[in-house]
Structures are given as structure tokens and as C-alpha cells.
Amino acid sequence: MKILIKGAGDLATGIAYEFWLAGHQVLMTDIEIPLAVRRTVSFSRAVYEGEAQVEQAKGVLVRNLEEALRTMQAGGIAVIVDEQAKIREEYRPDILIDSIMAKRNLGTRIGDAPVVIGIGPGFTAGLDCHYVIETQRGPSLGQVIREGSAIPNTGIPGEIAGYTIERLIRASASGVIEPQVRIGDLVKKGQLVAVTGGVPVYAQMSGIVRGMLQEGVQVEKGLKIGDIDAREKKEYCVTISDKARKIGRGAMEAAFGKD
């Protein structure tokens, strides 16, 4: 089956990985300057590095459909800069998945493919897509919604090891980001972890840096630029999260009617 996934961040990558493991052709679209915080487990990294290895799969930056087809035929996942996903018209996917995670629909329509799946809030099954996948942590995570919408965004991240809002590293000011730590580093509460727009950003908790935007990106004040994990396990920095896997399996269930 031909799969087109809009977005190539960590949750989109978890979805892509499940379809890739099942042997399907996967083409992903992203913006020119991706803002995926969990870069080490995001195929969006291919946009500025050329390639992105995530577990067993490799994402490869391509410029057109011809290169995408070659990459997929060689066993890779194709990633293309295409903010409007216009390649859909040439590629003609069997399944289109919108995993941009904008918390609103930026243009996906139910007629874009034989099966259209919306990930998280902002979509309504039966209106702008065939299925919606729940993304909020809890008993419903990964659930296939066949009518209606996902739980609205609360603005509060899911709890990991007892922490929620403290996990986030946010830009203190608008401007260029200058990371002061790397993904995989252990940090203490109150430690300088980045500078944005010339203003210091401090950790709100102790733990391991699980995500951090790439140096030199222009950010807005308050934007999520990093993530800290109290579990302090380095493998969590380089492996797809349990959340992304569950969402990916939910998308598989929606697409094919089974896990």
C-alpha cells in the first residue's frame, strides 16, 4: 500500500515506523525548517541532515516523486519538503495520515485518499477524515474514533514519572536558539539549558534531556524547544516512545481494520 504521512516529527515517525515494518511504502512531508523537539527519533531530521536513522528504518530526504519511489523501493522511508503535501496529486496514496499535530486541520479533506486518518485534536471523523486517532495519554491513547473528534488539547503534557508541565523547556524570548546541552545530557533543576533571543532558559526539573531543537532555529517566546525525562534512561532518547507506538498501531487498525 502507498502511505502518505503529513508531518515527520516523533509521533508521525512512530506511525511511519509501524507501516514500514508491515512492508508498506511510506512517503512523509514536512516543512522547510522542522521544529521536532525529539529530533533523534524523528524522520524530519533528514530535512537538514539528508538522512535520519530511527531504530531499524532510515528516512531519506528526496526532492521529487521519482527519488521518493527509488528510496521506498530500496527499503527506505522518503521525506520531502512539501508544506502543502502537493505531492499527493502525483503519488495518489491509498492511505493519507495527517500527523502535523497542529491541533487544528490545516487543509486535509476526506476525499484526499481512499482512507484519510487524522491524528489528535482538530479533526472530525466522517467530516474531514474517515478516522481520528486519540493522542491524549490515558486509557484511550491510540483508540480509533469512527465518529466525532479526539479529546481537545489541554495544553498540559501527559504525565511521565510524575511530571507534566515541568518536563517542557520553553523559549524565554523570541529569536535564535542556542542550546547549552545536548540530547542525552543529564541536567539539574535550575541549570542553564538554552539561550533564546539572548535570554537564558533554565530547566524546571532534573533529568535527562530527551529532546532539544537544533541550533540556529528561529523560535517564538513560549515555544516548546526541549523536553526533560525524569527516568534518566538514555535509551528513551533514541527509541520511539510508547505513545508514538500506540498511536501508530491505532492508525494501522484504522487503515486495515486490525492491530
PDB file of C-alpha atoms in Angstrom:
ATOM      1  CA  MET A   1       0.000   0.000   0.000  1.00  0.00           C
ATOM      2  CA  LYS A   2       1.104   3.566  -0.666  1.00  0.00           C
ATOM      3  CA  ILE A   3       1.114   5.634   2.533  1.00  0.00           C
ATOM      4  CA  LEU A   4       1.436   9.429   2.672  1.00  0.00           C
ATOM      5  CA  ILE A   5       2.072  10.959   6.090  1.00  0.00           C
ATOM      6  CA  LYS A   6       1.844  14.716   6.591  1.00  0.00           C
ATOM      7  CA  GLY A   7       4.423  15.681   9.203  1.00  0.00           C
ATOM      8  CA  ALA A   8       7.607  13.862  10.190  1.00  0.00           C
ATOM      9  CA  GLY A   9       8.004  14.601  13.911  1.00  0.00           C
ATOM     10  CA  ASP A  10       8.288  11.976  16.641  1.00  0.00           C
ATOM     11  CA  LEU A  11       4.626  10.895  16.644  1.00  0.00           C
ATOM     12  CA  ALA A  12       4.499  10.842  12.834  1.00  0.00           C
ATOM     13  CA  THR A  13       7.702   8.798  12.893  1.00  0.00           C
ATOM     14  CA  GLY A  14       6.123   6.238  15.225  1.00  0.00           C
ATOM     15  CA  ILE A  15       3.237   5.925  12.773  1.00  0.00           C
ATOM     16  CA  ALA A  16       5.546   5.667   9.764  1.00  0.00           C
ATOM     17  CA  TYR A  17       7.612   3.003  11.520  1.00  0.00           C
ATOM     18  CA  GLU A  18       4.586   0.751  12.109  1.00  0.00           C
ATOM     19  CA  PHE A  19       3.554   0.933   8.448  1.00  0.00           C
ATOM     20  CA  TRP A  20       7.164   0.449   7.304  1.00  0.00           C
ATOM     21  CA  LEU A  21       7.534  -2.634   9.497  1.00  0.00           C
ATOM     22  CA  ALA A  22       4.417  -4.058   7.861  1.00  0.00           C
ATOM     23  CA  GLY A  23       6.039  -3.653   4.436  1.00  0.00           C
ATOM     24  CA  HIS A  24       4.200  -0.616   3.079  1.00  0.00           C
ATOM     25  CA  GLN A  25       5.689   2.253   1.055  1.00  0.00           C
ATOM     26  CA  VAL A  26       5.918   5.356   3.230  1.00  0.00           C
ATOM     27  CA  LEU A  27       6.337   8.920   1.974  1.00  0.00           C
ATOM     28  CA  MET A  28       6.415  11.753   4.541  1.00  0.00           C
ATOM     29  CA  THR A  29       6.112  15.508   4.019  1.00  0.00           C
ATOM     30  CA  ASP A  30       7.434  18.286   6.255  1.00  0.00           C
ATOM     31  CA  ILE A  31       8.205  21.985   6.369  1.00  0.00           C
ATOM     32  CA  GLU A  32      11.492  23.579   5.327  1.00  0.00           C
ATOM     33  CA  ILE A  33      12.620  24.120   8.929  1.00  0.00           C
ATOM     34  CA  PRO A  34      11.182  21.291  11.055  1.00  0.00           C
ATOM     35  CA  LEU A  35      10.523  22.027  14.731  1.00  0.00           C
ATOM     36  CA  ALA A  36      10.551  18.476  16.090  1.00  0.00           C
ATOM     37  CA  VAL A  37      11.995  18.583  19.605  1.00  0.00           C
ATOM     38  CA  ARG A  38      12.668  14.834  19.795  1.00  0.00           C
ATOM     39  CA  ARG A  39      14.978  15.017  16.794  1.00  0.00           C
ATOM     40  CA  THR A  40      16.798  11.742  17.453  1.00  0.00           C
ATOM     41  CA  VAL A  41      13.563   9.800  16.889  1.00  0.00           C
ATOM     42  CA  SER A  42      12.102  11.955  14.107  1.00  0.00           C
ATOM     43  CA  PHE A  43      12.466  11.372  10.385  1.00  0.00           C
ATOM     44  CA  SER A  44      12.159  15.154   9.990  1.00  0.00           C
ATOM     45  CA  ARG A  45      15.868  15.271  10.850  1.00  0.00           C
ATOM     46  CA  ALA A  46      16.509  14.110   7.281  1.00  0.00           C
ATOM     47  CA  VAL A  47      15.407  17.559   6.072  1.00  0.00           C
ATOM     48  CA  TYR A  48      18.605  19.191   7.362  1.00  0.00           C
ATOM     49  CA  GLU A  49      20.923  16.153   7.637  1.00  0.00           C
ATOM     50  CA  GLY A  50      19.989  14.304   4.439  1.00  0.00           C
ATOM     51  CA  GLU A  51      19.241  11.064   6.282  1.00  0.00           C
ATOM     52  CA  ALA A  52      17.718  10.073   9.624  1.00  0.00           C
ATOM     53  CA  GLN A  53      18.142   6.612  11.109  1.00  0.00           C
ATOM     54  CA  VAL A  54      15.444   5.708  13.649  1.00  0.00           C
ATOM     55  CA  GLU A  55      15.781   2.214  15.086  1.00  0.00           C
ATOM     56  CA  GLN A  56      15.796  -0.120  12.051  1.00  0.00           C
ATOM     57  CA  ALA A  57      14.464   2.346   9.467  1.00  0.00           C
ATOM     58  CA  LYS A  58      16.182   5.107   7.535  1.00  0.00           C
ATOM     59  CA  GLY A  59      14.482   8.286   6.405  1.00  0.00           C
ATOM     60  CA  VAL A  60      15.998   9.848   3.278  1.00  0.00           C
ATOM     61  CA  LEU A  61      15.471  13.388   2.013  1.00  0.00           C
ATOM     62  CA  VAL A  62      14.182  13.417  -1.563  1.00  0.00           C
ATOM     63  CA  ARG A  63      13.420  16.229  -3.997  1.00  0.00           C
ATOM     64  CA  ASN A  64      10.666  14.705  -6.129  1.00  0.00           C
ATOM     65  CA  LEU A  65       8.446  11.665  -6.602  1.00  0.00           C
ATOM     66  CA  GLU A  66      10.998   9.853  -8.763  1.00  0.00           C
ATOM     67  CA  GLU A  67      13.586   9.998  -5.970  1.00  0.00           C
ATOM     68  CA  ALA A  68      10.915   9.074  -3.437  1.00  0.00           C
ATOM     69  CA  LEU A  69       9.947   5.944  -5.358  1.00  0.00           C
ATOM     70  CA  ARG A  70      13.595   4.869  -5.640  1.00  0.00           C
ATOM     71  CA  THR A  71      14.097   5.394  -1.904  1.00  0.00           C
ATOM     72  CA  MET A  72      10.999   3.413  -0.984  1.00  0.00           C
ATOM     73  CA  GLN A  73      11.820   0.607  -3.401  1.00  0.00           C
ATOM     74  CA  ALA A  74      15.255   0.377  -1.755  1.00  0.00           C
ATOM     75  CA  GLY A  75      13.596  -0.108   1.640  1.00  0.00           C
ATOM     76  CA  GLY A  76      13.819   3.433   2.982  1.00  0.00           C
ATOM     77  CA  ILE A  77      11.257   5.987   4.076  1.00  0.00           C
ATOM     78  CA  ALA A  78      11.101   9.020   1.788  1.00  0.00           C
ATOM     79  CA  VAL A  79      10.937  12.519   3.315  1.00  0.00           C
ATOM     80  CA  ILE A  80      10.183  15.562   1.180  1.00  0.00           C
ATOM     81  CA  VAL A  81       9.869  19.272   1.948  1.00  0.00           C
ATOM     82  CA  ASP A  82       6.299  19.949   0.860  1.00  0.00           C
ATOM     83  CA  GLU A  83       4.315  22.029   3.327  1.00  0.00           C
ATOM     84  CA  GLN A  84       1.040  21.676   1.414  1.00  0.00           C
ATOM     85  CA  ALA A  85       1.610  17.977   0.593  1.00  0.00           C
ATOM     86  CA  LYS A  86       1.063  18.733  -3.091  1.00  0.00           C
ATOM     87  CA  ILE A  87       2.916  15.544  -3.991  1.00  0.00           C
ATOM     88  CA  ARG A  88      -0.321  13.783  -3.054  1.00  0.00           C
ATOM     89  CA  GLU A  89      -1.665  14.551  -6.536  1.00  0.00           C
ATOM     90  CA  GLU A  90       1.212  12.631  -8.198  1.00  0.00           C
ATOM     91  CA  TYR A  91       1.701   9.938  -5.585  1.00  0.00           C
ATOM     92  CA  ARG A  92      -2.017   9.098  -5.250  1.00  0.00           C
ATOM     93  CA  PRO A  93      -1.733   7.393  -1.857  1.00  0.00           C
ATOM     94  CA  ASP A  94      -4.011   4.599  -0.706  1.00  0.00           C
ATOM     95  CA  ILE A  95      -3.878   5.995   2.814  1.00  0.00           C
ATOM     96  CA  LEU A  96      -3.242   9.594   3.870  1.00  0.00           C
ATOM     97  CA  ILE A  97      -2.443  10.357   7.510  1.00  0.00           C
ATOM     98  CA  ASP A  98      -2.343  13.920   8.840  1.00  0.00           C
ATOM     99  CA  SER A  99       0.040  13.876  11.803  1.00  0.00           C
ATOM    100  CA  ILE A 100       1.147  17.502  11.718  1.00  0.00           C
ATOM    101  CA  MET A 101      -0.199  17.871  15.295  1.00  0.00           C
ATOM    102  CA  ALA A 102      -1.258  21.487  14.738  1.00  0.00           C
ATOM    103  CA  LYS A 103      -4.325  20.910  16.978  1.00  0.00           C
ATOM    104  CA  ARG A 104      -6.410  22.037  14.004  1.00  0.00           C
ATOM    105  CA  ASN A 105      -6.933  20.899  10.439  1.00  0.00           C
ATOM    106  CA  LEU A 106      -4.646  22.803   8.073  1.00  0.00           C
ATOM    107  CA  GLY A 107      -6.286  21.575   4.889  1.00  0.00           C
ATOM    108  CA  THR A 108      -6.782  17.796   4.930  1.00  0.00           C
ATOM    109  CA  ARG A 109     -10.018  16.636   3.273  1.00  0.00           C
ATOM    110  CA  ILE A 110     -11.832  13.331   3.417  1.00  0.00           C
ATOM    111  CA  GLY A 111     -11.516  12.983  -0.358  1.00  0.00           C
ATOM    112  CA  ASP A 112      -7.712  13.252  -0.386  1.00  0.00           C
ATOM    113  CA  ALA A 113      -7.306   9.445  -0.416  1.00  0.00           C
ATOM    114  CA  PRO A 114      -9.439   6.285  -0.159  1.00  0.00           C
ATOM    115  CA  VAL A 115      -8.627   6.263   3.569  1.00  0.00           C
ATOM    116  CA  VAL A 116      -7.860   9.514   5.409  1.00  0.00           C
ATOM    117  CA  ILE A 117      -6.788   9.452   9.064  1.00  0.00           C
ATOM    118  CA  GLY A 118      -6.450  12.485  11.334  1.00  0.00           C
ATOM    119  CA  ILE A 119      -4.121  12.275  14.334  1.00  0.00           C
ATOM    120  CA  GLY A 120      -5.300  14.018  17.503  1.00  0.00           C
ATOM    121  CA  PRO A 121      -7.491  17.102  18.033  1.00  0.00           C
ATOM    122  CA  GLY A 122      -8.667  19.226  15.119  1.00  0.00           C
ATOM    123  CA  PHE A 123     -10.282  16.508  13.012  1.00  0.00           C
ATOM    124  CA  THR A 124     -13.799  15.084  12.905  1.00  0.00           C
ATOM    125  CA  ALA A 125     -14.285  11.515  11.712  1.00  0.00           C
ATOM    126  CA  GLY A 126     -16.910  11.410   9.000  1.00  0.00           C
ATOM    127  CA  LEU A 127     -16.438  15.070   8.136  1.00  0.00           C
ATOM    128  CA  ASP A 128     -12.842  15.851   7.146  1.00  0.00           C
ATOM    129  CA  CYS A 129     -11.400  12.340   7.542  1.00  0.00           C
ATOM    130  CA  HIS A 130     -12.576   8.744   7.858  1.00  0.00           C
ATOM    131  CA  TYR A 131     -10.938   8.069  11.224  1.00  0.00           C
ATOM    132  CA  VAL A 132      -9.354  10.010  14.075  1.00  0.00           C
ATOM    133  CA  ILE A 133      -6.722   8.564  16.432  1.00  0.00           C
ATOM    134  CA  GLU A 134      -6.723   9.616  20.087  1.00  0.00           C
ATOM    135  CA  THR A 135      -3.394  11.129  21.191  1.00  0.00           C
ATOM    136  CA  GLN A 136      -4.030  12.033  24.832  1.00  0.00           C
ATOM    137  CA  ARG A 137      -2.216   9.798  27.300  1.00  0.00           C
ATOM    138  CA  GLY A 138      -4.509   7.532  29.295  1.00  0.00           C
ATOM    139  CA  PRO A 139      -6.748   4.531  28.645  1.00  0.00           C
ATOM    140  CA  SER A 140      -7.948   5.900  25.289  1.00  0.00           C
ATOM    141  CA  LEU A 141      -4.483   6.536  23.801  1.00  0.00           C
ATOM    142  CA  GLY A 142      -4.332   5.122  20.276  1.00  0.00           C
ATOM    143  CA  GLN A 143      -8.085   4.495  20.117  1.00  0.00           C
ATOM    144  CA  VAL A 144      -9.702   4.600  16.671  1.00  0.00           C
ATOM    145  CA  ILE A 145     -12.536   7.139  16.584  1.00  0.00           C
ATOM    146  CA  ARG A 146     -15.021   6.389  13.823  1.00  0.00           C
ATOM    147  CA  GLU A 147     -17.396   9.228  14.593  1.00  0.00           C
ATOM    148  CA  GLY A 148     -16.566  12.554  16.216  1.00  0.00           C
ATOM    149  CA  SER A 149     -13.287  14.033  17.444  1.00  0.00           C
ATOM    150  CA  ALA A 150     -10.379  13.372  19.776  1.00  0.00           C
ATOM    151  CA  ILE A 151     -10.204  14.840  23.274  1.00  0.00           C
ATOM    152  CA  PRO A 152      -9.483  18.602  22.961  1.00  0.00           C
ATOM    153  CA  ASN A 153      -5.945  19.773  23.629  1.00  0.00           C
ATOM    154  CA  THR A 154      -5.476  20.751  27.293  1.00  0.00           C
ATOM    155  CA  GLY A 155      -2.117  22.463  26.835  1.00  0.00           C
ATOM    156  CA  ILE A 156      -0.694  20.253  29.584  1.00  0.00           C
ATOM    157  CA  PRO A 157       1.652  17.433  28.506  1.00  0.00           C
ATOM    158  CA  GLY A 158       0.966  13.885  29.619  1.00  0.00           C
ATOM    159  CA  GLU A 159       2.470  12.698  32.886  1.00  0.00           C
ATOM    160  CA  ILE A 160       5.789  10.843  32.779  1.00  0.00           C
ATOM    161  CA  ALA A 161       7.284   9.667  36.076  1.00  0.00           C
ATOM    162  CA  GLY A 162       5.042  12.073  37.968  1.00  0.00           C
ATOM    163  CA  TYR A 163       5.927  15.206  35.966  1.00  0.00           C
ATOM    164  CA  THR A 164       3.830  17.112  33.440  1.00  0.00           C
ATOM    165  CA  ILE A 165       4.381  20.804  32.685  1.00  0.00           C
ATOM    166  CA  GLU A 166       7.825  20.762  34.325  1.00  0.00           C
ATOM    167  CA  ARG A 167       9.072  18.443  31.567  1.00  0.00           C
ATOM    168  CA  LEU A 168       8.855  21.156  28.953  1.00  0.00           C
ATOM    169  CA  ILE A 169      11.658  23.528  28.047  1.00  0.00           C
ATOM    170  CA  ARG A 170      10.172  26.672  26.517  1.00  0.00           C
ATOM    171  CA  ALA A 171      11.766  29.641  24.791  1.00  0.00           C
ATOM    172  CA  SER A 172      12.268  32.589  27.152  1.00  0.00           C
ATOM    173  CA  ALA A 173      12.234  35.082  24.288  1.00  0.00           C
ATOM    174  CA  SER A 174      11.779  35.201  20.530  1.00  0.00           C
ATOM    175  CA  GLY A 175      14.942  34.819  18.482  1.00  0.00           C
ATOM    176  CA  VAL A 176      17.584  32.255  17.578  1.00  0.00           C
ATOM    177  CA  ILE A 177      18.006  29.215  19.826  1.00  0.00           C
ATOM    178  CA  GLU A 178      21.449  28.390  21.210  1.00  0.00           C
ATOM    179  CA  PRO A 179      21.289  25.037  23.031  1.00  0.00           C
ATOM    180  CA  GLN A 180      23.625  24.742  26.019  1.00  0.00           C
ATOM    181  CA  VAL A 181      23.053  20.994  26.481  1.00  0.00           C
ATOM    182  CA  ARG A 182      22.638  18.067  24.116  1.00  0.00           C
ATOM    183  CA  ILE A 183      20.053  15.331  23.874  1.00  0.00           C
ATOM    184  CA  GLY A 184      21.156  12.601  26.301  1.00  0.00           C
ATOM    185  CA  ASP A 185      22.759  15.000  28.825  1.00  0.00           C
ATOM    186  CA  LEU A 186      21.765  14.840  32.486  1.00  0.00           C
ATOM    187  CA  VAL A 187      20.679  18.198  33.903  1.00  0.00           C
ATOM    188  CA  LYS A 188      19.681  19.578  37.298  1.00  0.00           C
ATOM    189  CA  LYS A 189      16.721  21.789  38.123  1.00  0.00           C
ATOM    190  CA  GLY A 190      17.719  25.418  37.602  1.00  0.00           C
ATOM    191  CA  GLN A 191      20.549  24.570  35.186  1.00  0.00           C
ATOM    192  CA  LEU A 192      21.031  26.698  32.063  1.00  0.00           C
ATOM    193  CA  VAL A 193      19.905  24.547  29.151  1.00  0.00           C
ATOM    194  CA  ALA A 194      19.495  27.039  26.293  1.00  0.00           C
ATOM    195  CA  VAL A 195      19.516  30.677  25.262  1.00  0.00           C
ATOM    196  CA  THR A 196      16.742  32.043  23.046  1.00  0.00           C
ATOM    197  CA  GLY A 197      16.869  35.556  21.684  1.00  0.00           C
ATOM    198  CA  GLY A 198      19.761  36.217  24.039  1.00  0.00           C
ATOM    199  CA  VAL A 199      17.689  35.276  27.128  1.00  0.00           C
ATOM    200  CA  PRO A 200      18.659  32.263  29.300  1.00  0.00           C
ATOM    201  CA  VAL A 201      16.371  29.237  29.608  1.00  0.00           C
ATOM    202  CA  TYR A 202      16.600  27.129  32.776  1.00  0.00           C
ATOM    203  CA  ALA A 203      15.499  23.559  33.476  1.00  0.00           C
ATOM    204  CA  GLN A 204      12.365  23.298  35.613  1.00  0.00           C
ATOM    205  CA  MET A 205      13.296  19.805  36.836  1.00  0.00           C
ATOM    206  CA  SER A 206      16.194  17.367  36.977  1.00  0.00           C
ATOM    207  CA  GLY A 207      16.508  14.523  34.490  1.00  0.00           C
ATOM    208  CA  ILE A 208      17.829  13.601  31.068  1.00  0.00           C
ATOM    209  CA  VAL A 209      17.406  15.856  28.043  1.00  0.00           C
ATOM    210  CA  ARG A 210      15.163  13.788  25.786  1.00  0.00           C
ATOM    211  CA  GLY A 211      14.621  16.485  23.176  1.00  0.00           C
ATOM    212  CA  MET A 212      16.110  19.799  22.063  1.00  0.00           C
ATOM    213  CA  LEU A 213      15.660  21.857  18.901  1.00  0.00           C
ATOM    214  CA  GLN A 214      18.631  22.179  16.576  1.00  0.00           C
ATOM    215  CA  GLU A 215      20.922  25.182  16.951  1.00  0.00           C
ATOM    216  CA  GLY A 216      20.178  28.305  14.948  1.00  0.00           C
ATOM    217  CA  VAL A 217      16.437  27.859  14.533  1.00  0.00           C
ATOM    218  CA  GLN A 218      14.268  30.949  14.877  1.00  0.00           C
ATOM    219  CA  VAL A 219      11.746  30.463  17.697  1.00  0.00           C
ATOM    220  CA  GLU A 220       8.922  32.413  19.278  1.00  0.00           C
ATOM    221  CA  LYS A 221       8.676  33.128  23.009  1.00  0.00           C
ATOM    222  CA  GLY A 222       6.893  30.281  24.776  1.00  0.00           C
ATOM    223  CA  LEU A 223       7.537  27.714  22.030  1.00  0.00           C
ATOM    224  CA  LYS A 224       8.449  24.235  23.232  1.00  0.00           C
ATOM    225  CA  ILE A 225      12.143  23.850  22.463  1.00  0.00           C
ATOM    226  CA  GLY A 226      13.079  20.860  24.619  1.00  0.00           C
ATOM    227  CA  ASP A 227      11.961  18.038  26.864  1.00  0.00           C
ATOM    228  CA  ILE A 228      13.335  16.524  30.096  1.00  0.00           C
ATOM    229  CA  ASP A 229      12.655  12.970  31.276  1.00  0.00           C
ATOM    230  CA  ALA A 230      12.958  12.140  34.981  1.00  0.00           C
ATOM    231  CA  ARG A 231      13.537   8.446  34.208  1.00  0.00           C
ATOM    232  CA  GLU A 232      17.101   9.287  33.107  1.00  0.00           C
ATOM    233  CA  LYS A 233      17.400   6.384  30.658  1.00  0.00           C
ATOM    234  CA  LYS A 234      19.447   7.135  27.546  1.00  0.00           C
ATOM    235  CA  GLU A 235      17.619   4.515  25.504  1.00  0.00           C
ATOM    236  CA  TYR A 236      14.486   6.674  25.729  1.00  0.00           C
ATOM    237  CA  CYS A 237      16.378   9.355  23.804  1.00  0.00           C
ATOM    238  CA  VAL A 238      16.936   7.133  20.769  1.00  0.00           C
ATOM    239  CA  THR A 239      13.871   4.880  20.689  1.00  0.00           C
ATOM    240  CA  ILE A 240      10.318   5.552  19.573  1.00  0.00           C
ATOM    241  CA  SER A 241       8.110   6.363  22.570  1.00  0.00           C
ATOM    242  CA  ASP A 242       5.357   4.093  23.841  1.00  0.00           C
ATOM    243  CA  LYS A 243       2.911   6.881  22.978  1.00  0.00           C
ATOM    244  CA  ALA A 244       4.040   7.068  19.351  1.00  0.00           C
ATOM    245  CA  ARG A 245       3.886   3.273  19.013  1.00  0.00           C
ATOM    246  CA  LYS A 246       0.322   3.124  20.339  1.00  0.00           C
ATOM    247  CA  ILE A 247      -0.776   5.885  18.003  1.00  0.00           C
ATOM    248  CA  GLY A 248       0.939   4.081  15.121  1.00  0.00           C
ATOM    249  CA  ARG A 249      -0.861   0.837  15.945  1.00  0.00           C
ATOM    250  CA  GLY A 250      -4.121   2.749  16.154  1.00  0.00           C
ATOM    251  CA  ALA A 251      -3.513   4.129  12.678  1.00  0.00           C
ATOM    252  CA  MET A 252      -2.783   0.612  11.425  1.00  0.00           C
ATOM    253  CA  GLU A 253      -6.045  -0.606  12.930  1.00  0.00           C
ATOM    254  CA  ALA A 254      -7.954   2.233  11.283  1.00  0.00           C
ATOM    255  CA  ALA A 255      -6.315   1.588   7.928  1.00  0.00           C
ATOM    256  CA  PHE A 256      -6.708  -2.180   7.830  1.00  0.00           C
ATOM    257  CA  GLY A 257      -9.288  -2.987  10.493  1.00  0.00           C
ATOM    258  CA  LYS A 258      -6.852  -4.830  12.736  1.00  0.00           C
ATOM    259  CA  ASP A 259      -3.833  -4.227  15.017  1.00  0.00           C
TER     260      ASP A 259
END
